[in-house]
PDB file of C-alpha atoms in Angstrom:
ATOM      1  CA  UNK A 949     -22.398  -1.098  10.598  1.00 46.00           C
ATOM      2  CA  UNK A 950     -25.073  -1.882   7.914  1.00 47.00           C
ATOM      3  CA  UNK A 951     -28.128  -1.353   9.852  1.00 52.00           C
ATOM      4  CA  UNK A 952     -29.521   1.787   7.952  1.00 54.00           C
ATOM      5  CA  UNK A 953     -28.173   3.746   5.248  1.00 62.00           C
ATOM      6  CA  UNK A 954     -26.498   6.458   6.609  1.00 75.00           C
ATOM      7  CA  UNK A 955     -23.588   9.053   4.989  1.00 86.00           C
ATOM      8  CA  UNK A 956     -21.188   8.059   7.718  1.00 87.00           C
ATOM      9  CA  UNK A 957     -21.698   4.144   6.995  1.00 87.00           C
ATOM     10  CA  UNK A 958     -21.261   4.613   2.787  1.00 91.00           C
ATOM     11  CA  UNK A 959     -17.888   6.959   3.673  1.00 93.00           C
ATOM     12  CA  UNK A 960     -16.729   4.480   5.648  1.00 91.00           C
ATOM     13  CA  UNK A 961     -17.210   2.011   2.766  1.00 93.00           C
ATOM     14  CA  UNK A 962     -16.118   4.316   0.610  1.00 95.00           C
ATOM     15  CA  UNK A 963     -12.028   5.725   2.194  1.00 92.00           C
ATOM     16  CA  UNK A 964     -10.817   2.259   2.342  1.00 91.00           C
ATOM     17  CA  UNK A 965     -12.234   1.688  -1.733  1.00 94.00           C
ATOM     18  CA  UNK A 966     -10.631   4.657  -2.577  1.00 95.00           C
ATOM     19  CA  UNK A 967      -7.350   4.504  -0.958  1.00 89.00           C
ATOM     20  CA  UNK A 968      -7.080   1.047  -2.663  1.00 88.00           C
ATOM     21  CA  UNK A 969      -7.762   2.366  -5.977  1.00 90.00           C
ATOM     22  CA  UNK A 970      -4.698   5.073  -5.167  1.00 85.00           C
ATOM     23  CA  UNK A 971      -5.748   7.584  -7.318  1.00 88.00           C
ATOM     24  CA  UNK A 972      -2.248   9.542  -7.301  1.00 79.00           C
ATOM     25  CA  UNK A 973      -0.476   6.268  -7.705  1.00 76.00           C
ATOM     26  CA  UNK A 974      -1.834   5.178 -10.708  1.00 81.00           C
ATOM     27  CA  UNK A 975      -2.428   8.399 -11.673  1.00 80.00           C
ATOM     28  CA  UNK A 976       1.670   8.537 -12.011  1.00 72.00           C
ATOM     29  CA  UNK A 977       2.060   5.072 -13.887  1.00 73.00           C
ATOM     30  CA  UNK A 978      -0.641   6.013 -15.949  1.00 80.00           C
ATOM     31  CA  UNK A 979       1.456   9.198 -17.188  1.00 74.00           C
ATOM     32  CA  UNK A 980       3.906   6.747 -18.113  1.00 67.00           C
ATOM     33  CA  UNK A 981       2.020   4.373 -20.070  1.00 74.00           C
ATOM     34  CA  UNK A 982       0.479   7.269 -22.029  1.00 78.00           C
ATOM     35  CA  UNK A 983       3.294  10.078 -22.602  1.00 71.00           C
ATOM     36  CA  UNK A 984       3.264   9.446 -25.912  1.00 77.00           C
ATOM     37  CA  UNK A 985      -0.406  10.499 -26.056  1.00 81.00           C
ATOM     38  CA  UNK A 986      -1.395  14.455 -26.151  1.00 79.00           C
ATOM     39  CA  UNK A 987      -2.931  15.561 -23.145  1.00 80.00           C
ATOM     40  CA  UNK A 988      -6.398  15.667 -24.663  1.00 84.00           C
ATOM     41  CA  UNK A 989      -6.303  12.166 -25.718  1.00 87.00           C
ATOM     42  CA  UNK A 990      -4.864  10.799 -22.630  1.00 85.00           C
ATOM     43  CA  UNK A 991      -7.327  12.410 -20.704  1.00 88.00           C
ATOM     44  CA  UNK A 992     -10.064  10.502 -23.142  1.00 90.00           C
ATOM     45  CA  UNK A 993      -8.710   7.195 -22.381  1.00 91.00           C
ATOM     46  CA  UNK A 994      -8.302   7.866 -18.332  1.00 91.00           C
ATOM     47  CA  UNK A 995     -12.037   8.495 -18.821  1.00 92.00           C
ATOM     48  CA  UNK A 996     -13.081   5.395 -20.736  1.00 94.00           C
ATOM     49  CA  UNK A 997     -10.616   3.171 -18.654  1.00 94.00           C
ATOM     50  CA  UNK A 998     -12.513   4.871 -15.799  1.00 95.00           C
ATOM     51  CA  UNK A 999     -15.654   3.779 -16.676  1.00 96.00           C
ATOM     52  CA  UNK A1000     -14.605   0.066 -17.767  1.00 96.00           C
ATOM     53  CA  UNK A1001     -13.314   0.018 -13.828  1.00 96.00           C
ATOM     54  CA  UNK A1002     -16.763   1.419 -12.336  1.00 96.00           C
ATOM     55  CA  UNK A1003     -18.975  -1.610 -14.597  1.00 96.00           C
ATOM     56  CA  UNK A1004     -16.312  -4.163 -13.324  1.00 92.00           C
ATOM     57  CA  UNK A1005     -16.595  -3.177  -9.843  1.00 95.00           C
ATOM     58  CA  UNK A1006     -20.167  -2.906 -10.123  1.00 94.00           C
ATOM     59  CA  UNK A1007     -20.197  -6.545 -11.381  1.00 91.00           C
ATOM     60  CA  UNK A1008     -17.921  -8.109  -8.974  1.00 87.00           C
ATOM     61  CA  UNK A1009     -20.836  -6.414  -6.185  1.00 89.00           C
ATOM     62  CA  UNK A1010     -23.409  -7.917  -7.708  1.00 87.00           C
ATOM     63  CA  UNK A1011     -22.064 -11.029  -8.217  1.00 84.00           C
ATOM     64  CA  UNK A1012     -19.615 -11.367  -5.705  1.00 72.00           C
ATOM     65  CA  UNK A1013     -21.852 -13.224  -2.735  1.00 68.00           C
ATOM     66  CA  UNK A1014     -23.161 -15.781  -4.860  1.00 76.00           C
ATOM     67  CA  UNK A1015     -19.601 -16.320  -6.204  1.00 75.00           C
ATOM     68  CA  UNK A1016     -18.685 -16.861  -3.176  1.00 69.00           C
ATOM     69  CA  UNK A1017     -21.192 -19.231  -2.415  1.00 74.00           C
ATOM     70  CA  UNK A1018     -20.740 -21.059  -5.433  1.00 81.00           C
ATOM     71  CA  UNK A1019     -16.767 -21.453  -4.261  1.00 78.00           C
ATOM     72  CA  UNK A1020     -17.527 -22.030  -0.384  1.00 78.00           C
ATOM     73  CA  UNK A1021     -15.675 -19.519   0.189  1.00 75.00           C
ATOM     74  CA  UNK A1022     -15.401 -18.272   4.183  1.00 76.00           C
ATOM     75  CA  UNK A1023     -15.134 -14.437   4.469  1.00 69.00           C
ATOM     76  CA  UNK A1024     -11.995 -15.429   6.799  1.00 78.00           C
ATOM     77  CA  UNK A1025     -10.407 -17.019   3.582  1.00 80.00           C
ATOM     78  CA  UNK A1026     -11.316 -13.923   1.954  1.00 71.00           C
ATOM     79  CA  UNK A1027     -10.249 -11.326   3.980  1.00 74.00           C
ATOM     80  CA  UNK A1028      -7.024 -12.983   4.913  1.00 82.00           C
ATOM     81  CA  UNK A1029      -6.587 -13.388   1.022  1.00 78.00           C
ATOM     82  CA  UNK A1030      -7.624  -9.892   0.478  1.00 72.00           C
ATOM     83  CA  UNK A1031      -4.840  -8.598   2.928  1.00 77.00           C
ATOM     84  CA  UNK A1032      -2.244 -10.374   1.862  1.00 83.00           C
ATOM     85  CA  UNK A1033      -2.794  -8.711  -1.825  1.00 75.00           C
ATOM     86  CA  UNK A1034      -3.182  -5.385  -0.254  1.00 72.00           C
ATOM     87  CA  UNK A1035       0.046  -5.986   1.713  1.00 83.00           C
ATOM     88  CA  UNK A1036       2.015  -6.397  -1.119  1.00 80.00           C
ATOM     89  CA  UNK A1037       0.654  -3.871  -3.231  1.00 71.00           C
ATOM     90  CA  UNK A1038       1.108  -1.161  -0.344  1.00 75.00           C
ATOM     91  CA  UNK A1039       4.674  -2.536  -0.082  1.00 81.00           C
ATOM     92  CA  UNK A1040       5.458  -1.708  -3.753  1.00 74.00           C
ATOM     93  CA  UNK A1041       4.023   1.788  -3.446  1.00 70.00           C
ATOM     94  CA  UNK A1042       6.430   2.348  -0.481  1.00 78.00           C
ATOM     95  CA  UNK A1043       9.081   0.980  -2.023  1.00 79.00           C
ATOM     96  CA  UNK A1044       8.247   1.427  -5.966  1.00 70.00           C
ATOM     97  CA  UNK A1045      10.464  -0.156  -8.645  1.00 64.00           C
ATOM     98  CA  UNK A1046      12.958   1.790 -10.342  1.00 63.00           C
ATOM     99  CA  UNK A1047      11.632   3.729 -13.285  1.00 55.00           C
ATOM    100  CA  UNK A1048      13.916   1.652 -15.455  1.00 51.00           C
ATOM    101  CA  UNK A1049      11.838  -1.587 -14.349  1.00 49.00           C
ATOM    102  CA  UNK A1050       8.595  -0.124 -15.513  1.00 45.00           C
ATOM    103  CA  UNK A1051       7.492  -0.371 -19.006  1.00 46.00           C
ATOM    104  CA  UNK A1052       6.071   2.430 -21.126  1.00 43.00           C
ATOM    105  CA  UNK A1053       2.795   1.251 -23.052  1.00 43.00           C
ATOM    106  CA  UNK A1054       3.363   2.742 -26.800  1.00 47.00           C
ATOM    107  CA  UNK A1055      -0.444   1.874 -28.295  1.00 63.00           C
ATOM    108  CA  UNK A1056      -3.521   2.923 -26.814  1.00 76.00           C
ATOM    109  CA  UNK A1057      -4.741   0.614 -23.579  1.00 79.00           C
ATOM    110  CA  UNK A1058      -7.785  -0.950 -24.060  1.00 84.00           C
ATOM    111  CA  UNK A1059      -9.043  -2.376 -20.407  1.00 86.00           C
ATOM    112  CA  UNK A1060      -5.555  -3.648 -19.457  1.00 79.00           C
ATOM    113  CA  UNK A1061      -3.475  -2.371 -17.553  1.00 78.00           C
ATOM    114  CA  UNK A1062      -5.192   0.667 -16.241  1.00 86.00           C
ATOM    115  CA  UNK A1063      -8.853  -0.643 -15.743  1.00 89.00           C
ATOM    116  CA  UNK A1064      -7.663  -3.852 -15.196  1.00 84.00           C
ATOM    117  CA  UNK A1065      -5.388  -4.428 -12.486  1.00 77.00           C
ATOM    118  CA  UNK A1066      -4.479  -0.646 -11.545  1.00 81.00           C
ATOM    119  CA  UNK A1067      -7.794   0.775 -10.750  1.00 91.00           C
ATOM    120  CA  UNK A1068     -10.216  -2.590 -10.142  1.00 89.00           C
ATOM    121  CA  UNK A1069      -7.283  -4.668  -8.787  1.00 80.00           C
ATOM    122  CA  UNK A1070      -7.643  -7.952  -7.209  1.00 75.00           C
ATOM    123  CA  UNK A1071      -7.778  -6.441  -3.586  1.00 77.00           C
ATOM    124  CA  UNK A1072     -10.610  -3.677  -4.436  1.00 88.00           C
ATOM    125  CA  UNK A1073     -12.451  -6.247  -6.164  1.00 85.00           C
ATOM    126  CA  UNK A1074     -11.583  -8.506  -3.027  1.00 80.00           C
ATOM    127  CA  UNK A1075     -13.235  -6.037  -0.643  1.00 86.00           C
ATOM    128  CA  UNK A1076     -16.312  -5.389  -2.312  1.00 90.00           C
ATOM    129  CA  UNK A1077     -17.335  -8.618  -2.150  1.00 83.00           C
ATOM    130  CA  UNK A1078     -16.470  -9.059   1.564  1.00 80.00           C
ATOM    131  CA  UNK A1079     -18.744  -5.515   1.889  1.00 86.00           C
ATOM    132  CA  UNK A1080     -21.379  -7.338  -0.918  1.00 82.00           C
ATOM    133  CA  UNK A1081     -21.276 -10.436   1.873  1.00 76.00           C
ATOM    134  CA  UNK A1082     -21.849  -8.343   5.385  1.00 77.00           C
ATOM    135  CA  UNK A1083     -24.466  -6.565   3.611  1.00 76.00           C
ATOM    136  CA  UNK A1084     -26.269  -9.477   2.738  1.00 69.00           C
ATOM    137  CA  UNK A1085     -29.633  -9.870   3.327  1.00 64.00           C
ATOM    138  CA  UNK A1086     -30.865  -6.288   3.721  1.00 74.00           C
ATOM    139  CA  UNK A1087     -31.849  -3.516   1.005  1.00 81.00           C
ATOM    140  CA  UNK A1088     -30.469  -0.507   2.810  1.00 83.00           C
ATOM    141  CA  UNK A1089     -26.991  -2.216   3.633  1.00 82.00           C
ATOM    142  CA  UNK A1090     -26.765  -2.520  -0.261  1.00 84.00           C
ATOM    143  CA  UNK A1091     -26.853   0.840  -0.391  1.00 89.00           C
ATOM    144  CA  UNK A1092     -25.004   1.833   1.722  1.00 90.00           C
ATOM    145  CA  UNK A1093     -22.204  -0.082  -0.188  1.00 91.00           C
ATOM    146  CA  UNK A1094     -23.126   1.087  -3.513  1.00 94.00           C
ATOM    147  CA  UNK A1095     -23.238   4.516  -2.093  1.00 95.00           C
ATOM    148  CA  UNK A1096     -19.601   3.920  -0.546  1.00 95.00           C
ATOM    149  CA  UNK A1097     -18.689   2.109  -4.597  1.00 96.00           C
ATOM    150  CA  UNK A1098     -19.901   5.678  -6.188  1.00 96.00           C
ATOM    151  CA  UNK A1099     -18.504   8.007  -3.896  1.00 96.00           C
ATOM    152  CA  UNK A1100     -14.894   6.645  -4.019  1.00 97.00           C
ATOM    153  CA  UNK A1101     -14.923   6.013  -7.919  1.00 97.00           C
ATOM    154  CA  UNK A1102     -15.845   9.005  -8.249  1.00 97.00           C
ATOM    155  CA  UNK A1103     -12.889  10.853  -5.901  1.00 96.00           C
ATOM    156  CA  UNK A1104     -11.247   8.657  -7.857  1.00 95.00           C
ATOM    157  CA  UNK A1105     -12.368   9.724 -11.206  1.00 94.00           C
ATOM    158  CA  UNK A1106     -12.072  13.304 -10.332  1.00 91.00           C
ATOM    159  CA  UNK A1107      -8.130  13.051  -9.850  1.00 89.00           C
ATOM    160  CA  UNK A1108      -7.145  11.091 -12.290  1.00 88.00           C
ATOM    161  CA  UNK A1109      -9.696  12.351 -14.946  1.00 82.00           C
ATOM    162  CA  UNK A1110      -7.093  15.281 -14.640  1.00 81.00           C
ATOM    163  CA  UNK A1111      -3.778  13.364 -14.694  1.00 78.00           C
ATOM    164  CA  UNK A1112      -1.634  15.638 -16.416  1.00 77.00           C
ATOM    165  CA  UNK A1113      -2.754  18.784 -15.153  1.00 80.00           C
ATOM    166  CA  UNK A1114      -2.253  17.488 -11.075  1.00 74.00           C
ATOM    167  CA  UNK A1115       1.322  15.921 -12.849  1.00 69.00           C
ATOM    168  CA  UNK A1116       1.983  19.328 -13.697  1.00 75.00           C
ATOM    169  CA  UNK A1117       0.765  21.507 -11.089  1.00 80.00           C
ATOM    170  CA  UNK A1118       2.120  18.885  -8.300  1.00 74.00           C
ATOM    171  CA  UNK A1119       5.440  17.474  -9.870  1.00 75.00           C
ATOM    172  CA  UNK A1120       6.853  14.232 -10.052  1.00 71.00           C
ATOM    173  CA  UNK A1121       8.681  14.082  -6.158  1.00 79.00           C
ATOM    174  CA  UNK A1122       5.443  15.479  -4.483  1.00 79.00           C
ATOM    175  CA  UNK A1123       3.383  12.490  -6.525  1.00 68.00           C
ATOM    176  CA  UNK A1124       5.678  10.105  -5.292  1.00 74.00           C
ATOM    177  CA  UNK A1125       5.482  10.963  -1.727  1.00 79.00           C
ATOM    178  CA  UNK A1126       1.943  10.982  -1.861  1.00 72.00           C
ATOM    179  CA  UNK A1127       1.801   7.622  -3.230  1.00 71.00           C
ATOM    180  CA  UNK A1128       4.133   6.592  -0.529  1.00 79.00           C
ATOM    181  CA  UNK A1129       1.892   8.329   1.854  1.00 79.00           C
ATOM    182  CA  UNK A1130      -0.989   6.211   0.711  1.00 71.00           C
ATOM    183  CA  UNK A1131       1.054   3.209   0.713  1.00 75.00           C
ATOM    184  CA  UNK A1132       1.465   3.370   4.422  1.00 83.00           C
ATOM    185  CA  UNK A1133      -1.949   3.594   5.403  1.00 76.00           C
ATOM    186  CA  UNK A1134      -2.776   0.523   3.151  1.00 72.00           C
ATOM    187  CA  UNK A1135      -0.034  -1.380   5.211  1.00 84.00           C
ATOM    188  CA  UNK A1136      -2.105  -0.522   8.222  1.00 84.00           C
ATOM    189  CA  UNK A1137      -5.308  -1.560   6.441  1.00 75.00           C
ATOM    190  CA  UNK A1138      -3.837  -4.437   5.217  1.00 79.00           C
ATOM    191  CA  UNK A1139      -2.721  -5.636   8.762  1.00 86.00           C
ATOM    192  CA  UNK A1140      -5.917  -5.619  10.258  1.00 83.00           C
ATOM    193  CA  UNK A1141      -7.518  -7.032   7.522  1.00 77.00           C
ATOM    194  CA  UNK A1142      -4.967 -10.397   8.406  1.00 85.00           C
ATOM    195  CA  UNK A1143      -6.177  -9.410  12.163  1.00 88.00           C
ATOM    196  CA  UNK A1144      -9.867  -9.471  11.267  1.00 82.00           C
ATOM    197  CA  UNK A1145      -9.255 -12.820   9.142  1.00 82.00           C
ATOM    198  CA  UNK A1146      -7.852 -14.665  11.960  1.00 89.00           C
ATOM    199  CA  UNK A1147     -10.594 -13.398  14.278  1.00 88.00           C
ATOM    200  CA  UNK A1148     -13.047 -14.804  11.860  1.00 81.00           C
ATOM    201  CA  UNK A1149     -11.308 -18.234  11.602  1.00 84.00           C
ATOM    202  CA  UNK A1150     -10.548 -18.384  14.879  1.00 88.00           C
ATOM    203  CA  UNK A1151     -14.384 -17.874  16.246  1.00 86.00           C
ATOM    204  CA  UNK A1152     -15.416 -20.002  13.479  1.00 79.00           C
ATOM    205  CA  UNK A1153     -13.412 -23.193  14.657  1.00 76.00           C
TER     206      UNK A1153
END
């Protein structure tokens, strides 16, 4: 899979990313963190939270193999680790909390919540360090994952840099079956992800 940087290999890097970042998901409990906010400025902090996600991503890549290493951690532990997160975020987005669970944010988020866990979240950040650790070794596999990094930040970026106008255009049921949608193809992705773990272990032994 990382043999030579190709367009196929980086979007295949790049649709898992991007489906865990869930875009129109966050993009729907983002709208009700910042409703208090005019459209103008809530588009301004989408954009800087945005940004604060694509530097911590970027830094968990970098960083992430030798963290591992430092840790001993096994990319079976990982990935097993990494799905069971993923599993029970995909869960909520099937079956999301009532809206009088969720709490609105009144003040202006700074890095938390929206950077910080909704868009970098512990399973994103998960898997790209298990894509930092299969592309180890070789210059082209890097890019290939930073290519993959880029291109699903930015489909990312592109929706939710326009929250309120998608909000508006699409309306609050069709969001929510969307992020439903999404939410059962992470289940999937989240299953073998378990299924890939317990390969790894099990060849490992």
């Amino acid at each position: 899979m990382f043999d030579a940087f190709n367009f196929r290999t980086a979007f295949e890097i790049a649709l898992p990313l991007f489906l865990i970042m869930d875009p129109v998901g966050n993009a729907a409990a983002c709208l009700g963190m910042l409703r208090e906010h005019g459209e103008a400025r809530q588009r301004a902090i989408l954009r800087r939270e945005l940004l604060f996600a694509l530097g911590i991503i970027l830094g968990f890549h970098a960083l992430g193999d030798a963290l591992l290493g430092m840790l001993e951690i096994e990319q079976s532990t990982l990935r097993l680790s990494g799905g069971l997160i993923l599993f029970i975020i995909s869960m909520k987005m099937v079956f999301p909390p009532q809206e009088g669970d969720t709490e609105a944010v009144a003040h202006d988020p700074f890095i938390v919540p929206i950077a910080v866990p909704l868009i970098a979240g512990p399973s994103l950040l998960a898997a790209v360090m298990v894509f930092a650790r299969q592309a180890q070794g070789g210059m082209m596999a890097q890019v290939n994952v930073l290519a993959g990094i880029l291109m699903a930040w930015t489909a990312t970026a592109a929706i939710m840099a326009f929250t309120p106008d998608i909000a508006r255009l699409l309306g609050p049921r069709t969001m929510r079956a969307m992020e439903r949608l999404m939410g059962l193809v992470l289940i999937m992705m989240a299953v073998q992800m378990l299924e890939n773990g317990i390969r790894l272990f099990v060849t490992s032994l």
